[in-house]
Tab-separated table of C-alpha atoms and ligand atoms in Angstrom:
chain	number	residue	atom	x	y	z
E	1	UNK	CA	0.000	0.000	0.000
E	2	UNK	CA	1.425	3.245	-0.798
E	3	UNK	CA	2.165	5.952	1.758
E	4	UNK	CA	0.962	9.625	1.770
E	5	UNK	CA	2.230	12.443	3.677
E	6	UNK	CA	-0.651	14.906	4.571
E	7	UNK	CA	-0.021	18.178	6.353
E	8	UNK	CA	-2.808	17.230	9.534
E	9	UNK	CA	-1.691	20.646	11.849
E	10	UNK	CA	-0.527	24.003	11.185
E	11	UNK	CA	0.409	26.979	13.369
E	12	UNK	CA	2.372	30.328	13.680
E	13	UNK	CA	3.802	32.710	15.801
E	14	UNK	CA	5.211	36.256	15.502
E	15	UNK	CA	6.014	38.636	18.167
E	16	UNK	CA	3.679	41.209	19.333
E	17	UNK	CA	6.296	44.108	18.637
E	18	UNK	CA	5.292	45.962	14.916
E	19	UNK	CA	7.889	48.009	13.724
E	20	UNK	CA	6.059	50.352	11.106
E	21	UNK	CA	7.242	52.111	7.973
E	22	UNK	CA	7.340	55.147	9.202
E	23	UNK	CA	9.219	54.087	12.837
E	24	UNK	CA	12.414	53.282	10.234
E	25	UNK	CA	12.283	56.722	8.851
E	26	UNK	CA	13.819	57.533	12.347
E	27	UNK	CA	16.221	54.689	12.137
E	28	UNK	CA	17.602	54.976	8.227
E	29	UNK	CA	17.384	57.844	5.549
E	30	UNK	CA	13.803	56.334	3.908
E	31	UNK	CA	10.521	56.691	4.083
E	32	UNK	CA	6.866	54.799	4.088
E	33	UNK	CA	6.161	54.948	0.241
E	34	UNK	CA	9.760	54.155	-1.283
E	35	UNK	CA	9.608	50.873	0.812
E	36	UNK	CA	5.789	50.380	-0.001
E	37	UNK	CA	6.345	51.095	-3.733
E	38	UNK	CA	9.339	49.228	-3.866
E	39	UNK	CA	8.603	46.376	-1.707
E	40	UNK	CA	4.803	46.058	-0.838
E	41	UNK	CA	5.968	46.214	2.876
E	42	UNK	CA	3.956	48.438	5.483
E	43	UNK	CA	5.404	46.592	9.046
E	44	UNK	CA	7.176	44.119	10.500
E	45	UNK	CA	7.529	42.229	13.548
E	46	UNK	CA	10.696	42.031	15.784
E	47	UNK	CA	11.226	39.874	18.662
E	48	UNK	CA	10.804	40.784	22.404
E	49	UNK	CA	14.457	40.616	24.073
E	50	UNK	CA	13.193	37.578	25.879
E	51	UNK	CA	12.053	35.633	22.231
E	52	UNK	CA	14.052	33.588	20.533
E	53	UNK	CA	14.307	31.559	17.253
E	54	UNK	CA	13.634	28.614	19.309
E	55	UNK	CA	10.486	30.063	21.496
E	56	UNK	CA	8.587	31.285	18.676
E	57	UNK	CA	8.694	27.653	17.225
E	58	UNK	CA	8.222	25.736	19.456
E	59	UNK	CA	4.995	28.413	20.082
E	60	UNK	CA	3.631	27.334	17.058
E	61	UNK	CA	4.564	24.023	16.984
E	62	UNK	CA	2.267	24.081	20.065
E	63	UNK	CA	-0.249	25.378	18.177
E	64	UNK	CA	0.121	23.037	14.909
E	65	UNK	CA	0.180	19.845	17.553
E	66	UNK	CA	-3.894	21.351	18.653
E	67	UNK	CA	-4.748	21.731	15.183
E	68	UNK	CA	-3.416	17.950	14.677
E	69	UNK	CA	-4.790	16.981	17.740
E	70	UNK	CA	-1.275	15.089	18.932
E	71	UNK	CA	0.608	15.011	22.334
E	72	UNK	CA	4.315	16.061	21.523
E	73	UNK	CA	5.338	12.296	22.598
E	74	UNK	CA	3.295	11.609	19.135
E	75	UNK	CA	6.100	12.593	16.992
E	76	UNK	CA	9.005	10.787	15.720
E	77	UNK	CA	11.224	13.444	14.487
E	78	UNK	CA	11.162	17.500	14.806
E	79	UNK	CA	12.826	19.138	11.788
E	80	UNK	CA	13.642	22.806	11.967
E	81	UNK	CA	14.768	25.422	9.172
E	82	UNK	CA	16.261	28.578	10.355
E	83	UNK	CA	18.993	30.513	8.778
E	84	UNK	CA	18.894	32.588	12.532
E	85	UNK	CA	19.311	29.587	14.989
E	86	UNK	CA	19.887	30.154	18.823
E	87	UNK	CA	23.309	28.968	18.369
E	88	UNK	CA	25.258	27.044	15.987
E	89	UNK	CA	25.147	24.389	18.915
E	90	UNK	CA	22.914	22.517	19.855
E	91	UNK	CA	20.276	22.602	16.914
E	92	UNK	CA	17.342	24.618	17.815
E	93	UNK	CA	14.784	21.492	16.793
E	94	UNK	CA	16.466	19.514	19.805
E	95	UNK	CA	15.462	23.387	22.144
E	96	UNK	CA	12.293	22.793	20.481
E	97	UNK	CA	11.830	19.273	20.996
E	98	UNK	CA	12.846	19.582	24.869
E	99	UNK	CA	10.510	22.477	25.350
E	100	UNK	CA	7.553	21.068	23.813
E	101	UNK	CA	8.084	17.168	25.372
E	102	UNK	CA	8.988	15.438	22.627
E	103	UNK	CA	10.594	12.744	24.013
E	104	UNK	CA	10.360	10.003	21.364
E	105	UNK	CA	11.406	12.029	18.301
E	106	UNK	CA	15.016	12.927	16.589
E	107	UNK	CA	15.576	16.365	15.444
E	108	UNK	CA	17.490	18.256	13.335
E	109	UNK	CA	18.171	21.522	12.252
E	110	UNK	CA	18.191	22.285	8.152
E	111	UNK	CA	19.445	25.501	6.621
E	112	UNK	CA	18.383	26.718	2.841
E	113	UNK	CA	17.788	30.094	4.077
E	114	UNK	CA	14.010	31.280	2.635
E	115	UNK	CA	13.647	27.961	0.723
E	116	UNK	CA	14.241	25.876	4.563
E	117	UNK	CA	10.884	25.470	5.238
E	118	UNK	CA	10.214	23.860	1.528
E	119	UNK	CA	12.987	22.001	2.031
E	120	UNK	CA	11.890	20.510	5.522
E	121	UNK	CA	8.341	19.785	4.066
E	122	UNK	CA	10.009	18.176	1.159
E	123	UNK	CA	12.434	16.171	3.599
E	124	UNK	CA	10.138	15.126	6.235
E	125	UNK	CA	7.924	14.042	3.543
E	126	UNK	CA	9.558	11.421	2.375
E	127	UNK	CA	10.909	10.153	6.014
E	128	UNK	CA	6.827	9.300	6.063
E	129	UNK	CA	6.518	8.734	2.488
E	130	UNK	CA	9.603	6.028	2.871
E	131	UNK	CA	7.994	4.478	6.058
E	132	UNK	CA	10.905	5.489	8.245
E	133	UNK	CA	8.367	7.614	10.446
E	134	UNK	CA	4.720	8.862	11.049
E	135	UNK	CA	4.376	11.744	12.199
E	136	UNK	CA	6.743	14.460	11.926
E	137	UNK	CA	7.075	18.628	13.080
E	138	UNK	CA	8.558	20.839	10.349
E	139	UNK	CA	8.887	24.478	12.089
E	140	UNK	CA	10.677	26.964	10.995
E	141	UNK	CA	12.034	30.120	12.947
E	142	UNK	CA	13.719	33.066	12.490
E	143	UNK	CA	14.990	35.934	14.532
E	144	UNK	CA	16.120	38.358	11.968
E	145	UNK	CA	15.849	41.216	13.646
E	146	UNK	CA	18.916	40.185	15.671
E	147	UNK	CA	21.125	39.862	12.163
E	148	UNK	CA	20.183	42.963	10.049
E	149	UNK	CA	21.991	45.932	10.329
E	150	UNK	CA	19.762	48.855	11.648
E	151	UNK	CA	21.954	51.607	9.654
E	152	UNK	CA	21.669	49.385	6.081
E	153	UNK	CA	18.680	50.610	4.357
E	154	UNK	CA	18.922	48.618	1.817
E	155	UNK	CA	18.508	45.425	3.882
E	156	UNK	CA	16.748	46.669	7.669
E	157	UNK	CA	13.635	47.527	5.881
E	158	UNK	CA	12.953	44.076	4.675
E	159	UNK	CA	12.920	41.509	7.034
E	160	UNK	CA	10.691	40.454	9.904
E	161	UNK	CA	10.786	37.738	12.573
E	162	UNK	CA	8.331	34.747	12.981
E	163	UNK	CA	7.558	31.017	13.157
E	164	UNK	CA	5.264	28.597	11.767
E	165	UNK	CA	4.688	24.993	11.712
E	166	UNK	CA	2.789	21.708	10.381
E	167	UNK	CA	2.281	18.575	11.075
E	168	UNK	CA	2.706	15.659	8.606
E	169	UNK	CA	0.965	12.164	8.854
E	170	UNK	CA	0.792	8.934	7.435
E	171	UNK	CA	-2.101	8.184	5.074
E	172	UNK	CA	-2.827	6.468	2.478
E	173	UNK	CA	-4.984	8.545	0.810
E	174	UNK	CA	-3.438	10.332	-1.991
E	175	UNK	CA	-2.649	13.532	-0.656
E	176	UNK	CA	0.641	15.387	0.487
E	177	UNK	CA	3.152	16.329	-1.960
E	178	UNK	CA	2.738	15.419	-5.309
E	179	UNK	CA	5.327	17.082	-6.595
E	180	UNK	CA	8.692	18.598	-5.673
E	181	UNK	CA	11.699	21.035	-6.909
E	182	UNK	CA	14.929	22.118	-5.272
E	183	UNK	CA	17.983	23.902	-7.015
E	184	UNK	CA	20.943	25.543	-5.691
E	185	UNK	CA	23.796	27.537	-7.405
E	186	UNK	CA	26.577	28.379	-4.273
E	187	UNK	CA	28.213	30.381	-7.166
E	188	UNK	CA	25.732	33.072	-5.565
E	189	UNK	CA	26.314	32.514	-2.281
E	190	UNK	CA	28.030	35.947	-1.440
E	191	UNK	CA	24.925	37.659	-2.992
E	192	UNK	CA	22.891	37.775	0.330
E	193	UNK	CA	25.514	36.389	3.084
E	194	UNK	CA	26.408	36.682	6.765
E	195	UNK	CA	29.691	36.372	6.308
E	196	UNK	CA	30.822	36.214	9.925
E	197	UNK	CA	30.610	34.007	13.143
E	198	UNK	CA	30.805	31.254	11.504
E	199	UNK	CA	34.355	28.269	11.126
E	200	UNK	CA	35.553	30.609	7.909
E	201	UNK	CA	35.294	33.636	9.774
E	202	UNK	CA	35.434	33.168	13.469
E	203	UNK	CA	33.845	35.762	15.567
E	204	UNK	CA	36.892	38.112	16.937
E	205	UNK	CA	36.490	41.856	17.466
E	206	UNK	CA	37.754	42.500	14.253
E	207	UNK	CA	34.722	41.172	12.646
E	208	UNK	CA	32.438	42.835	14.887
E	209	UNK	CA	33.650	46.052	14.543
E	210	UNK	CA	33.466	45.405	10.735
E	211	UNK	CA	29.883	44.315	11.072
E	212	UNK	CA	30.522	41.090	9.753
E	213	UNK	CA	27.706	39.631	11.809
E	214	UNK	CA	25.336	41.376	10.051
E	215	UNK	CA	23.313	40.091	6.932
E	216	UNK	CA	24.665	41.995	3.416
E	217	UNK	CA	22.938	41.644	-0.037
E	218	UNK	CA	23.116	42.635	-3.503
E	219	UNK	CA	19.403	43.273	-4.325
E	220	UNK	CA	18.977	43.849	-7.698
E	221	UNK	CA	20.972	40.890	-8.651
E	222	UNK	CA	19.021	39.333	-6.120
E	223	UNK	CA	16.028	40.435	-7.641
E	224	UNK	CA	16.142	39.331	-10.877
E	225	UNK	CA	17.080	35.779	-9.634
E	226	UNK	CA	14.091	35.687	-8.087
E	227	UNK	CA	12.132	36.499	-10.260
E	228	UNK	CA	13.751	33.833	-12.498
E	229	UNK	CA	13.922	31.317	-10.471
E	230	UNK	CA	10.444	31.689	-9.329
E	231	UNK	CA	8.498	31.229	-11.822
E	232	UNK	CA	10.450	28.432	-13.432
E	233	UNK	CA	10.557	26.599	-10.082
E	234	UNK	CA	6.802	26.936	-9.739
E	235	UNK	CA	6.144	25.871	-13.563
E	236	UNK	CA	8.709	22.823	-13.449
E	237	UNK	CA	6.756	21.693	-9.870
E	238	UNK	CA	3.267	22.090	-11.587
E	239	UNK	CA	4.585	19.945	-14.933
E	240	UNK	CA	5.920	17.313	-12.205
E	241	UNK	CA	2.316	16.988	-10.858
E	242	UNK	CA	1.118	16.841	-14.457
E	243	UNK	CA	-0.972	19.754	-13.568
E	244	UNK	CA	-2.184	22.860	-14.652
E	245	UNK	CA	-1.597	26.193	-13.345
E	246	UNK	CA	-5.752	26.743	-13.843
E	247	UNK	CA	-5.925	23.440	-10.925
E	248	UNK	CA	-4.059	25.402	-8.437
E	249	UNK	CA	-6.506	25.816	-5.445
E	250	UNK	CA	-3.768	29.161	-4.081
E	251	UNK	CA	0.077	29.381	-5.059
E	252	UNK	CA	1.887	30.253	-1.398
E	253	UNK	CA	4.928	31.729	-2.189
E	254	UNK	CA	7.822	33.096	-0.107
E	255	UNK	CA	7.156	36.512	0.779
E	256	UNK	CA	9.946	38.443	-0.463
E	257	UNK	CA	8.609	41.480	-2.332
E	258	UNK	CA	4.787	41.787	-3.811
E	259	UNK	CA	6.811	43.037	-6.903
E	260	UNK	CA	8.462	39.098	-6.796
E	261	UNK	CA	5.087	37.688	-6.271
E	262	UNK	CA	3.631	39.781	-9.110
E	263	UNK	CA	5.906	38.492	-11.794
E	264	UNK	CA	5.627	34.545	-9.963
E	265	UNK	CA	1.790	35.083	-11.017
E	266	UNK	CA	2.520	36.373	-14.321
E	267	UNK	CA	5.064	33.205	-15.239
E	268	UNK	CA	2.158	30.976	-14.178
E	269	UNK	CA	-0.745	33.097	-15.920
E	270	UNK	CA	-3.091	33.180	-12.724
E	271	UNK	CA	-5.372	35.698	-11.671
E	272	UNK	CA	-3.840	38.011	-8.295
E	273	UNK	CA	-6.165	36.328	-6.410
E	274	UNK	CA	-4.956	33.013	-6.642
E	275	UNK	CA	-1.548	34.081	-4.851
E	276	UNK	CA	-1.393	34.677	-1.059
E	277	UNK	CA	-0.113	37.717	0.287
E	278	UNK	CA	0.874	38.571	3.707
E	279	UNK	CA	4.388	40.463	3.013
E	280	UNK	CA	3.040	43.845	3.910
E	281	UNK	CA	2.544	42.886	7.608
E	282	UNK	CA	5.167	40.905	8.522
E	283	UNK	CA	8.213	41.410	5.874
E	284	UNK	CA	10.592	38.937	4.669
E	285	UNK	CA	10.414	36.482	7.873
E	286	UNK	CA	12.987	34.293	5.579
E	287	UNK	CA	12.619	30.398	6.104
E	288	UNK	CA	9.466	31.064	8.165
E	289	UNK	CA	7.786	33.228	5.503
E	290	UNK	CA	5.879	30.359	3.600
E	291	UNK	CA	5.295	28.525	7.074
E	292	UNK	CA	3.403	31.212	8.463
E	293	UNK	CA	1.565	32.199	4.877
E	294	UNK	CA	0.282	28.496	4.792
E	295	UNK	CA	-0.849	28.889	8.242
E	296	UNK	CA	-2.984	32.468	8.018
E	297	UNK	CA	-4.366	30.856	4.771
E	298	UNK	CA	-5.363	27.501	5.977
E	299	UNK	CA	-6.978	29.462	9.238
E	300	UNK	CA	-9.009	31.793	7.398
E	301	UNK	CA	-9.794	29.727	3.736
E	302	UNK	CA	-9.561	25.729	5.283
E	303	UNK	CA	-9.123	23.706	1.812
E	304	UNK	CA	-11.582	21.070	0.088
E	305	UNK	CA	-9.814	17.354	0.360
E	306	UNK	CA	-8.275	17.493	-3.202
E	307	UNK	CA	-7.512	20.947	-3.235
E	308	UNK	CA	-3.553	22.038	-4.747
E	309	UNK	CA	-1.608	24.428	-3.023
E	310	UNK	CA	1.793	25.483	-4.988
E	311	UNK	CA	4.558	26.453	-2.822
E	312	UNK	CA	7.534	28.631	-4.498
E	313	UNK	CA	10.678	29.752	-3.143
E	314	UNK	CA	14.299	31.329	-3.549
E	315	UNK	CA	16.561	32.564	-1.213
E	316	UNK	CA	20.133	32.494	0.032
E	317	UNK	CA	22.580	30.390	-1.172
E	318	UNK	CA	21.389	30.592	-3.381
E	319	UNK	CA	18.470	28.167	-3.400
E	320	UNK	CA	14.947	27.818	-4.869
E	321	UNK	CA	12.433	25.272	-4.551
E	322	UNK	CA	8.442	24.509	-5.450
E	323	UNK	CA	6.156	22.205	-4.563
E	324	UNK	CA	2.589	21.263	-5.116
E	325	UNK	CA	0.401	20.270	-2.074
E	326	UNK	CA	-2.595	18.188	-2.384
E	327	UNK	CA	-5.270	18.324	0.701
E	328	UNK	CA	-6.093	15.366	2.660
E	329	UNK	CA	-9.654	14.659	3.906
E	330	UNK	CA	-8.527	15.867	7.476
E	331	UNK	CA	-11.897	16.747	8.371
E	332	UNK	CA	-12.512	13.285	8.617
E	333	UNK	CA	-9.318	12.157	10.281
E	334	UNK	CA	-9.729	14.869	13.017
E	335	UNK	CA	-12.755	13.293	13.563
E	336	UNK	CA	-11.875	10.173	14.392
E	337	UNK	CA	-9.479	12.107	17.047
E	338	UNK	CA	-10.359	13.493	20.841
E	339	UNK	CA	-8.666	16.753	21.481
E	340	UNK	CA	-5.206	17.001	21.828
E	341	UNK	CA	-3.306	18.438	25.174
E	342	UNK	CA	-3.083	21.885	23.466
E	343	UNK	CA	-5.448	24.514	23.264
E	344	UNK	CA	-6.082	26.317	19.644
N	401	COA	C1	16.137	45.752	-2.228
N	401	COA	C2	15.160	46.212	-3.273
N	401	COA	C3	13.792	46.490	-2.634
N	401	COA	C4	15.660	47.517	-3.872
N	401	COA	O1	14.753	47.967	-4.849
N	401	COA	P1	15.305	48.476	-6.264
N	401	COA	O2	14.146	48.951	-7.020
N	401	COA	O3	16.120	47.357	-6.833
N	401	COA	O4	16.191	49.690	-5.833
N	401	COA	P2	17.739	49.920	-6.106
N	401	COA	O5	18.556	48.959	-5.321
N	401	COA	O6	17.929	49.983	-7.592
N	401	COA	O7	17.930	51.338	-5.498
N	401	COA	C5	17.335	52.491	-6.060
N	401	COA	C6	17.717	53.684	-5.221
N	401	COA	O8	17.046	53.637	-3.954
N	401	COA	C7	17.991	53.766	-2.885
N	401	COA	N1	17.530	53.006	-1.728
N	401	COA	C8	17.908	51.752	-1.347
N	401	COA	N2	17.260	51.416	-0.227
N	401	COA	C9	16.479	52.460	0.102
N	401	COA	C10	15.574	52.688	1.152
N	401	COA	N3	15.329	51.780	2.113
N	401	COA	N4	14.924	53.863	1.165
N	401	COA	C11	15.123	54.799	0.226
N	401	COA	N5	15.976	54.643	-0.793
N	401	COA	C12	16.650	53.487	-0.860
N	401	COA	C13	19.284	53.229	-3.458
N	401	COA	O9	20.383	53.748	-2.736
N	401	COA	C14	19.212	53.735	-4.889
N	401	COA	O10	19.596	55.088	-4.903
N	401	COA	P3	20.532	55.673	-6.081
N	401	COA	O11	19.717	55.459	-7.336
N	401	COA	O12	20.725	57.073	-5.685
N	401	COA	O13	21.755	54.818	-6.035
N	401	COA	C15	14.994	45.161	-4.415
N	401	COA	O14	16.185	45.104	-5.171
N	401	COA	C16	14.692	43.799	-3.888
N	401	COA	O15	13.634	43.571	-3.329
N	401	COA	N6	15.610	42.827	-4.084
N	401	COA	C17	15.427	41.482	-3.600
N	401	COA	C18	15.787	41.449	-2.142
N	401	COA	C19	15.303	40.193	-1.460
N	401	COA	O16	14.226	39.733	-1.720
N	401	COA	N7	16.115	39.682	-0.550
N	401	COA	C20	15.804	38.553	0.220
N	401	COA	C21	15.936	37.315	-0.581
N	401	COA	S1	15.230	35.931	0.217
């Protein structure tokens, strides 16, 4: 019998702290309608001092494990995607893992910058798809806020911090991914970087005082790679699926720039609609950015079983990735379930 992964829970959390448009005109030389205009961004949100990369996940990790109605001793394995971990050591999915209970799962940490998340879906797919496990957490956090630069304005305007999460199950109805993409070309890699901290460039104070901690990027190259890579990523994921673009239920792409998004829906000839869109109140929240967009949408439009969702991404590394999504019928498998420990 074959085996289907279907995303059962979702979740997301972002801080309660909204840094506005106008608050970075008193940070940087810039103001509200360049970065609307040129980015489709109106706020952001920016972690408490007492938040972390690994407390906003495993927040809504919480939160996905209600949805899914599952104790954390459910899972077998926590995967996490963060390009802003709490350290290099440990891995924050082990932080998240001991602060949510998970005592009978493995976890990891994966890093493809804003295409993580895709690429945790994608992996912790096929550890159920391959009958290693059943249930997994894919979270993704970032902390952001903690890496940018506050005197770049061509970077501190963009990003955001945030996490979001989902649960995948075993099934064998055919749902879950029906499709995947990932690419890479490191020849980019100094494109968007953060250069320092890390075995090549040890943290000293010489590369603190030369702000080598701090994220740096080439937009416009960055730009048009995006838009390249995202709508080729998208197409190639949809001709995988043998599908249409017309049987795409809502593309959920990473939330870079509405300008990005715009062309994405272009390359696959859908109407605006069809895309989500929630860059203009949280940012660029990087790996979590299509966690949390899956989340918002699946709370406020819940999918038929046998509904597509597209998921498109690019990002550091440089990396890209797509996927197609098909529903499950987990109406009927939360029925079969009493509530879980968590509260919604
Ligand atoms: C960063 C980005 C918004 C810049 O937009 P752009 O239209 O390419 O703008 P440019 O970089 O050409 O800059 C145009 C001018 O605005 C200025 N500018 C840059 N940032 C500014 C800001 N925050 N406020 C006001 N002016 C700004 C530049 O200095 C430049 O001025 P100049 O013409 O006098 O040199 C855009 O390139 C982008 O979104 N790139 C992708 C970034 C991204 O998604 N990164 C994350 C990847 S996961």
């Amino acid at each position: 019998m074959s085996r289907y992964a279907a995303v059962t829970g979702w979740g997301h959390y972002v801080p309660e702290k909204v840094l506005t448009n106008k608050d970075l005109e008193g940070l940087v030389e810039t103001n509200d309608e360049w970065i609307r205009s040129r980015t489709g961004i109106s706020e952001r949100r920016v972690a408490a001092s007492h938040e972390t990369t690994s407390s906003m996940a495993t927040e809504a990790a919480k939160r996905a494990l209600a949805r899914a109605r599952l104790a954390a001793i459910d899972l077998d394995l926590v995967i996490c995607a963060s390009t802003t971990p709490d350290h290099l050591m440990p891995a924050t999915a082990c932080l998240v893992q001991e602060h949510i209970g998970a005592v009978n799962a493995g976890a990891f940490d994966l890093n493809a910058a804003c295409t993580g998340f895709l690429a945790a879906l994608i992996a912790g797919s096929q550890f159920i798809q391959s009958g290693t496990y059943d249930r997994v957490l894919v979270v993704a956090g970032e902390t952001l806020s903690r890496f940018v630069n506050w005197k770049d304005r061509n970077t501190c305007i963009l990003f955001g911090d945030g996490a979001g999460a989902v649960i995948l199950e075993k099934t064998d109805e055919p749902a879950g991914l029906l499709s995947s993409v990932l690419g890479s070309q490191g020849a980019g890699g100094s494109l968007l970087a953060i250069q320092g901290g890390g075995a090549a460039r040890p943290a000293t104070p010489d590369t603190l005082s030369s702000g080598e901690h701090y994220i740096t990027m080439h937009g416009n190259e960055i730009f048009k790679f995006a838009v390249r890579s995202m709508g080729q990523a998208a197409l190639e994921a949809l001709s995988k699926a043998n599908l249409q673009s017309s049987a795409v239920r809502k593309v959920i792409p990473h939330q870079a720039n509405v300008r990005i998004l715009k062309a994405t829906q272009e390359a696959l000839g859908l109407p605006w609609e069809s895309v989500f869109v929630n860059v203009d109140k949280y940012g660029n929240t990087s790996a979590s950015s299509i966690a949390i967009a899956l989340s918002e949408f699946l709370d406020v439009e819940p999918p038929e079983p046998g509904d597509n969702l597209l998921f498109v991404a690019f990002g550091g590394g440089l990396t890209w990735g797509s996927a197609v999504l098909r529903w499950a019928d987990v109406g009927a498998m939360m029925a079969e379930r009493e509530e879980g420990p968590y509260a919604i």
